[in-house]
Coordinates of C-alpha atoms in Angstrom, one line a residue:
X1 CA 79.5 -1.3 73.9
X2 CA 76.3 -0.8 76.3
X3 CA 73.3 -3.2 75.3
X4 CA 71.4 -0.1 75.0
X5 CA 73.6 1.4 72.5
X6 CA 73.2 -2.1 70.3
X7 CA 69.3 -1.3 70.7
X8 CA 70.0 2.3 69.3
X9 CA 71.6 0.9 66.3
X10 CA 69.6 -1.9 65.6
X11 CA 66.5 0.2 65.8
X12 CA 68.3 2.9 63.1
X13 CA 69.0 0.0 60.8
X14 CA 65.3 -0.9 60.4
X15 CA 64.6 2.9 59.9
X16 CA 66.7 3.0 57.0
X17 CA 65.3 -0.2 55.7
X18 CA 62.1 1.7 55.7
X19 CA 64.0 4.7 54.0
X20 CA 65.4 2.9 51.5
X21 CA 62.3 1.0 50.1
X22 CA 60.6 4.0 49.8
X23 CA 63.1 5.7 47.7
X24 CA 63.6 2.8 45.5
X25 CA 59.7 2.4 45.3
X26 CA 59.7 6.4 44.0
X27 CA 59.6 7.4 40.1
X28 CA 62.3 10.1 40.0
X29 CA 64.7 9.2 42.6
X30 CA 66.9 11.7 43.1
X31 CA 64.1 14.1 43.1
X32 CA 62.3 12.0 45.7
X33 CA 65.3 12.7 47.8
X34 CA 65.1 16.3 47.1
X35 CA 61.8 16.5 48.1
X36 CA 62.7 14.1 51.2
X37 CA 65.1 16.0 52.5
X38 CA 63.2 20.0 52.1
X39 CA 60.3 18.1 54.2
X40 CA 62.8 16.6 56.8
X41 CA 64.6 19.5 57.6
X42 CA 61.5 21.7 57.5
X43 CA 60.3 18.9 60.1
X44 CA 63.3 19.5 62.6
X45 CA 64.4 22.8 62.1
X46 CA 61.5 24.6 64.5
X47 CA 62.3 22.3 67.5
X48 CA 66.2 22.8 67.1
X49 CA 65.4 26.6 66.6
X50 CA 63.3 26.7 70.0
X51 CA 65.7 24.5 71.5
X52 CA 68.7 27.3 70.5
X53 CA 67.2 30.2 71.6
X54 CA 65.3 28.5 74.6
X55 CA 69.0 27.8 76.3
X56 CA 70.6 30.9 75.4
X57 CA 71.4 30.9 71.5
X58 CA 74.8 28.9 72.2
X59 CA 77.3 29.4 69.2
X60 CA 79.7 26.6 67.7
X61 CA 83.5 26.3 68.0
X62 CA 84.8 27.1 64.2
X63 CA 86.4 23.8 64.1
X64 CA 82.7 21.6 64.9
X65 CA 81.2 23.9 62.4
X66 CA 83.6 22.8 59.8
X67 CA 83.2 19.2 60.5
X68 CA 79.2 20.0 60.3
X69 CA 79.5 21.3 56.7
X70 CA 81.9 18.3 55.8
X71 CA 79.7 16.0 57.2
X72 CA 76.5 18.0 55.0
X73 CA 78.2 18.3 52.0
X74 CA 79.1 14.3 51.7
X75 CA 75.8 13.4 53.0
X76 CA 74.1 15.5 50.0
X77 CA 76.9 13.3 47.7
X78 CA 75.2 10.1 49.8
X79 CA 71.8 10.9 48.4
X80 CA 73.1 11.5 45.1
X81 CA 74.7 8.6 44.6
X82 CA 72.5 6.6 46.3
X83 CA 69.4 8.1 43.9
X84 CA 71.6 7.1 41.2
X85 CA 72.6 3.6 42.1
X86 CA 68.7 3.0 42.6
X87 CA 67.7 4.1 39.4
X88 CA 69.6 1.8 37.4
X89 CA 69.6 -1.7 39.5
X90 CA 67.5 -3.0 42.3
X91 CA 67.3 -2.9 45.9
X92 CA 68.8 -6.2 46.4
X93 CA 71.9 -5.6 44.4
X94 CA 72.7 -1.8 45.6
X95 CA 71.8 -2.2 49.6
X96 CA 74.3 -4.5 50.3
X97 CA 77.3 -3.4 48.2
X98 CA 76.7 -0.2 49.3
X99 CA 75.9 -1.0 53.2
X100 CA 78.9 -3.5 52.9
X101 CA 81.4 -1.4 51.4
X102 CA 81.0 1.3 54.5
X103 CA 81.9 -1.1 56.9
X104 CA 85.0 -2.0 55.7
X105 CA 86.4 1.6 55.0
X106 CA 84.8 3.1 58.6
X107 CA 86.6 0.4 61.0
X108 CA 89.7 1.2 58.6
X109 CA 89.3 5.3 59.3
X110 CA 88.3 4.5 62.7
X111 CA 91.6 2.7 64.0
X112 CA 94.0 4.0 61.2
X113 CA 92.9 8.0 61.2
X114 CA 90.9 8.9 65.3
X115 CA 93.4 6.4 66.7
X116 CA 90.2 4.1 68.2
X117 CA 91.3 0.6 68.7
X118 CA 89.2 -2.5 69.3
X119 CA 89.7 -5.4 72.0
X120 CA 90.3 -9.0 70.8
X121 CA 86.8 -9.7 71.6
X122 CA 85.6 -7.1 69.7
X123 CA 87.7 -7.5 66.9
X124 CA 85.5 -11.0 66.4
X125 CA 82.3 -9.0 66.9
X126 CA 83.3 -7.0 63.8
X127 CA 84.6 -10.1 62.0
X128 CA 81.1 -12.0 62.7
X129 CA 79.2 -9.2 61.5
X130 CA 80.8 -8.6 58.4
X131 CA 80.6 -12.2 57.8
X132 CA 77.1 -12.7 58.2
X133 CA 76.7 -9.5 55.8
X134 CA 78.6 -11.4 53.3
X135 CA 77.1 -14.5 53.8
X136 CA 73.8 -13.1 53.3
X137 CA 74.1 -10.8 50.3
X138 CA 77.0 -12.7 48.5
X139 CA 78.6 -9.4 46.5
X140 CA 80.8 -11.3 44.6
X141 CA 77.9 -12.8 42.6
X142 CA 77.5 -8.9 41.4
X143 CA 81.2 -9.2 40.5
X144 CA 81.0 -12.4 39.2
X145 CA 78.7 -10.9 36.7
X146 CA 80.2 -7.3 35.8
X147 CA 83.3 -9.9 34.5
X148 CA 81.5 -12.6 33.0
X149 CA 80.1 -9.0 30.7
X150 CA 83.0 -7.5 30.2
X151 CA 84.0 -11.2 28.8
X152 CA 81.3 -10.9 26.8
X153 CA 81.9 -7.6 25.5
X154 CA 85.5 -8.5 24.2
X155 CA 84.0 -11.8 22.5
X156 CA 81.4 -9.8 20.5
X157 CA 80.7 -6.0 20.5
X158 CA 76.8 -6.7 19.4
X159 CA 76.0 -8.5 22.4
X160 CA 74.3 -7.1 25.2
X161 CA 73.2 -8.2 28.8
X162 CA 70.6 -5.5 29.6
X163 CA 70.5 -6.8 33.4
X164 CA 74.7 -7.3 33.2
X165 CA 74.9 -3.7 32.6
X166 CA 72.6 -2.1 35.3
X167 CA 74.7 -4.4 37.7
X168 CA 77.9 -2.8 36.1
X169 CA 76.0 0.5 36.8
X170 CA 74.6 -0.3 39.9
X171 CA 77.3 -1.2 41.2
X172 CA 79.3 1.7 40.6
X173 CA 77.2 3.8 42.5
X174 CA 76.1 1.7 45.2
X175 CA 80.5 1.9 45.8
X176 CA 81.0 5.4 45.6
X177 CA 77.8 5.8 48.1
X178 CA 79.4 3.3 50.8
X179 CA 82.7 5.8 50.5
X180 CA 79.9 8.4 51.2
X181 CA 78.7 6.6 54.2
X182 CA 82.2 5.9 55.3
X183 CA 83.4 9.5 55.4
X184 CA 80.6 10.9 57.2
X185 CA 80.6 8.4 59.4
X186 CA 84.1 9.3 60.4
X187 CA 83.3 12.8 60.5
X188 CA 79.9 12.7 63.0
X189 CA 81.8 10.1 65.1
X190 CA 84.2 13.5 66.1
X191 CA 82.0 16.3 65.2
X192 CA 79.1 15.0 67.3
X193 CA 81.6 14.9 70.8
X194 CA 82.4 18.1 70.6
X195 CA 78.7 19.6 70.5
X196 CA 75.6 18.6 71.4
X197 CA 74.2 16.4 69.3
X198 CA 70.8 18.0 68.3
X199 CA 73.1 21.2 67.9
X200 CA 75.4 20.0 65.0
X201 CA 72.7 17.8 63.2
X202 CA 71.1 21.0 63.2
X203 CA 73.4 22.5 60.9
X204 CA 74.1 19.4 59.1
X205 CA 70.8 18.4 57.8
X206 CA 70.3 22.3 56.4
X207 CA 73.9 22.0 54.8
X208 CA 72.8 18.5 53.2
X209 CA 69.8 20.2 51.9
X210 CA 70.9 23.0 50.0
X211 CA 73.7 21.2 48.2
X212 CA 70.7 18.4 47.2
X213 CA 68.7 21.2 46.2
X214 CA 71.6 23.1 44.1
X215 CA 72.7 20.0 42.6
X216 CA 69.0 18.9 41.8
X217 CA 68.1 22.5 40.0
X218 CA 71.6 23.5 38.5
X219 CA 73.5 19.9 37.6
X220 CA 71.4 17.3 37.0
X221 CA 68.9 16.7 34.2
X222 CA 65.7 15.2 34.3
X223 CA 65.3 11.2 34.7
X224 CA 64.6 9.8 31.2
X225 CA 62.9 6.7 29.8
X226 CA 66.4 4.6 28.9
X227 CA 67.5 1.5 28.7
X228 CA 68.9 2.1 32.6
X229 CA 65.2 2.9 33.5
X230 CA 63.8 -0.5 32.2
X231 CA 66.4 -2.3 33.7
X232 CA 65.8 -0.8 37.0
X233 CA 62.2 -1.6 36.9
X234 CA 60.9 1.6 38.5
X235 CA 58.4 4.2 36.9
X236 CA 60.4 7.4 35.8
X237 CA 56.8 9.5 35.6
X238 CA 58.3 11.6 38.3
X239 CA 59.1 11.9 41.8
X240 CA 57.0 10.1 44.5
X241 CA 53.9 12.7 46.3
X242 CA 55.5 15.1 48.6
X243 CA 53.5 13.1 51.6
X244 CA 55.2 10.3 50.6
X245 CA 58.5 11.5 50.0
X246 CA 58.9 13.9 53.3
X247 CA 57.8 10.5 54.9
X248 CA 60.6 9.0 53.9
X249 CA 62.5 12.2 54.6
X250 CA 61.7 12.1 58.3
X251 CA 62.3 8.7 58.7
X252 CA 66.0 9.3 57.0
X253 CA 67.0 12.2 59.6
X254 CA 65.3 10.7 62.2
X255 CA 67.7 8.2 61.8
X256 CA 70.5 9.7 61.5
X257 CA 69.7 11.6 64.8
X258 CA 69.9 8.6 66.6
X259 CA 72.7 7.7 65.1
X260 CA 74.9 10.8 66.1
X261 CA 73.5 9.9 69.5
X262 CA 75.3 6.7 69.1
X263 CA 78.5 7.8 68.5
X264 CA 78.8 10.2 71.2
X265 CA 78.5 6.5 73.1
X266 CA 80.2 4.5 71.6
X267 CA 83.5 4.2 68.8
X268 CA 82.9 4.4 65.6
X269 CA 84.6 0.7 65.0
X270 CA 81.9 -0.7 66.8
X271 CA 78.9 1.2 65.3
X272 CA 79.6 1.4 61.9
X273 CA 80.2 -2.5 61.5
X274 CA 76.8 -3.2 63.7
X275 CA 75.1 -0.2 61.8
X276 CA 75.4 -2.7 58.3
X277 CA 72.6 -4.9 60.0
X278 CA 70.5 -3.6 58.3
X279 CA 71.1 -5.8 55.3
X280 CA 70.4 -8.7 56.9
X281 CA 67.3 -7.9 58.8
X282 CA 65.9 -6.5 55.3
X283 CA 67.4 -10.3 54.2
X284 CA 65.3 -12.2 57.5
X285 CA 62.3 -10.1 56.9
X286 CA 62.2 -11.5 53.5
X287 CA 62.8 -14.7 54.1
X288 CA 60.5 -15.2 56.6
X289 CA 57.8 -12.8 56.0
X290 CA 57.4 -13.1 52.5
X291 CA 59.0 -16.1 51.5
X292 CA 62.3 -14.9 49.6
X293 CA 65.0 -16.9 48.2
X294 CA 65.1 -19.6 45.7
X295 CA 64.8 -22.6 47.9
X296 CA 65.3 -23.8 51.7
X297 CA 68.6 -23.9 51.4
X298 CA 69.3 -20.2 50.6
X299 CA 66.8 -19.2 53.2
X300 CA 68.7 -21.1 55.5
X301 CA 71.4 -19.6 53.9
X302 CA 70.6 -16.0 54.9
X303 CA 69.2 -16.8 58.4
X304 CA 72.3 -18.4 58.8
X305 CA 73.9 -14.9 58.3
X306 CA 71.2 -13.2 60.2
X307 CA 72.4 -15.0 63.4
X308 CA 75.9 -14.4 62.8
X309 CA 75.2 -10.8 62.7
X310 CA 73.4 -11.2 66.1
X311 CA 76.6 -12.8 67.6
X312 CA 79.1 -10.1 66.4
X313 CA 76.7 -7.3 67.9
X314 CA 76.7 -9.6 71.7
X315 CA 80.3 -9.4 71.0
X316 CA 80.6 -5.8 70.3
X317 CA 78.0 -5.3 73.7
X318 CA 80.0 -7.3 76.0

């Protein structure tokens, strides 16, 4: 993979960083990514519609455009479950299971499904990466406590873990959203070769919008003051200010722009996998910027990961 193409990625990962924090810092988030997504997609539609009619109003093969409505419909099913995951546990337990899980499953779809098929070298790029991730975010912590609940639920039906259960919940979500990420992933990484790029995002991102939208205002009910809510530790007043939230809107597609770009440049086993840095530069940051983790050792601990991560992508570029 080109050293410019690890820049691309790298540079997308702290953009969702960003993206994320400010959706899990909202009141209402599935709302807030309602309101993120109307703002980004009013954002980009007027240069994509001067860009269409500027170079001739160029149609779409029936076969892209299929692959673009796909690829909207499980990115609207990303937000959702994403907002979800976020309103009953924290960042730092639904980021990494569901940046982790996507990994996994896209460098399965990529050389089991499209045929792709990664060099021995890169093969321990991808093995690095996914082991700094680990090593960083430790997941099976967040297992470790779902069971050691469920234990406690079957010795006595009164007892409760309040925290226990938004991991349980948490988790669930934070899953299904890293099959989310995994699908579309696959998708893009065939519908964005056979058009150009700015072409099919721009009939992704309306796609992704409406089906928010429809699922916001006919399916799902207003965010409540429950014992979910506490746990999370978020304000369910309502969704963040529309500033706010189309910030974080732009900053999503913006993102995922680039990232389209990416795969027309690269295979999706070697993006996907490099993509999931984000965890641990969301894990560095902390631990050297604002002094995260309980002691020395686990900052060591996740820095340690960190430059694990940064070998698998030198891999991956050679």
């Amino acid at each position: 993979m080109p050293p410019g193409v690890v820049v691309l990625v790298l540079v997308v990962a702290v953009l969702h960083v960003a993206w994320n924090a400010l959706l899990k810092t909202s009141g209402d988030t599935l709302r807030t990514a309602e309101r993120a997504m109307i703002v980004g997609v009013a954002a980009f539609a007027p240069p994509v519609l001067i860009g269409w009619w500027v170079i001739g109003r160029p149609g779409l093969e029936a076969g892209t455009v299929a692959l673009a409505i796909v690829s909207g419909l499980l990115e609207a099913a990303y937000f959702i479950c994403l907002a979800e995951a976020y309103r009953r546990g924290d960042l730092s337990v639904v980021y990494p299971i569901a940046r982790g899980t996507a990994p996994v499953l896209s460098v399965a779809l990529g050389v089991s499904v499209l045929g792709e098929r990664l060099a021995p070298i890169g093969i321990v790029g991808v093995a690095a990466l996914l082991t700094g991730i680990l090593l960083v975010q430790r997941p099976w912590r967040v297992v470790g406590a779902i069971r050691a609940r469920i234990a406690r639920s079957h010795a006595s039906a009164s007892s409760t873990d309040p925290t226990a259960a938004s991991l349980v919940g948490a988790a669930e979500f934070a899953m299904l959203t890293g099959v989310m990420i995994a699908g579309y992933s696959a998708v893009d990484s065939v519908g964005a070769r056979q058009a150009p790029v700015w072409l099919y995002a721009g009939v992704v991102f309306p796609v992704c919008a409406i089906a928010l939208v429809a699922w916001v205002r006919l399916v799902a009910r207003p965010s409540g003051h429950g014992a979910s809510a506490q746990a999370a530790g978020t304000d369910r007043r309502g969704p963040a200010p529309w500033l706010r939230s189309g910030a974080a809107g732009t900053i999503s597609l913006g993102a995922y722009g680039l990232i389209l770009i990416a795969y027309t440049l690269a295979p999706l086993t070697a993006i996907a996998p490099l993509r999931e840095s984000s965890v641990v530069i969301a894990s560095a940051w902390g631990a050297l910027r604002m002094g995260e983790g309980v002691d020395a050792r686990d900052r060591a601990r996740r820095l340690g990961g960190a430059g694990l991560v940064l070998v698998g992508a030198v891999l991956l570029a050679i």
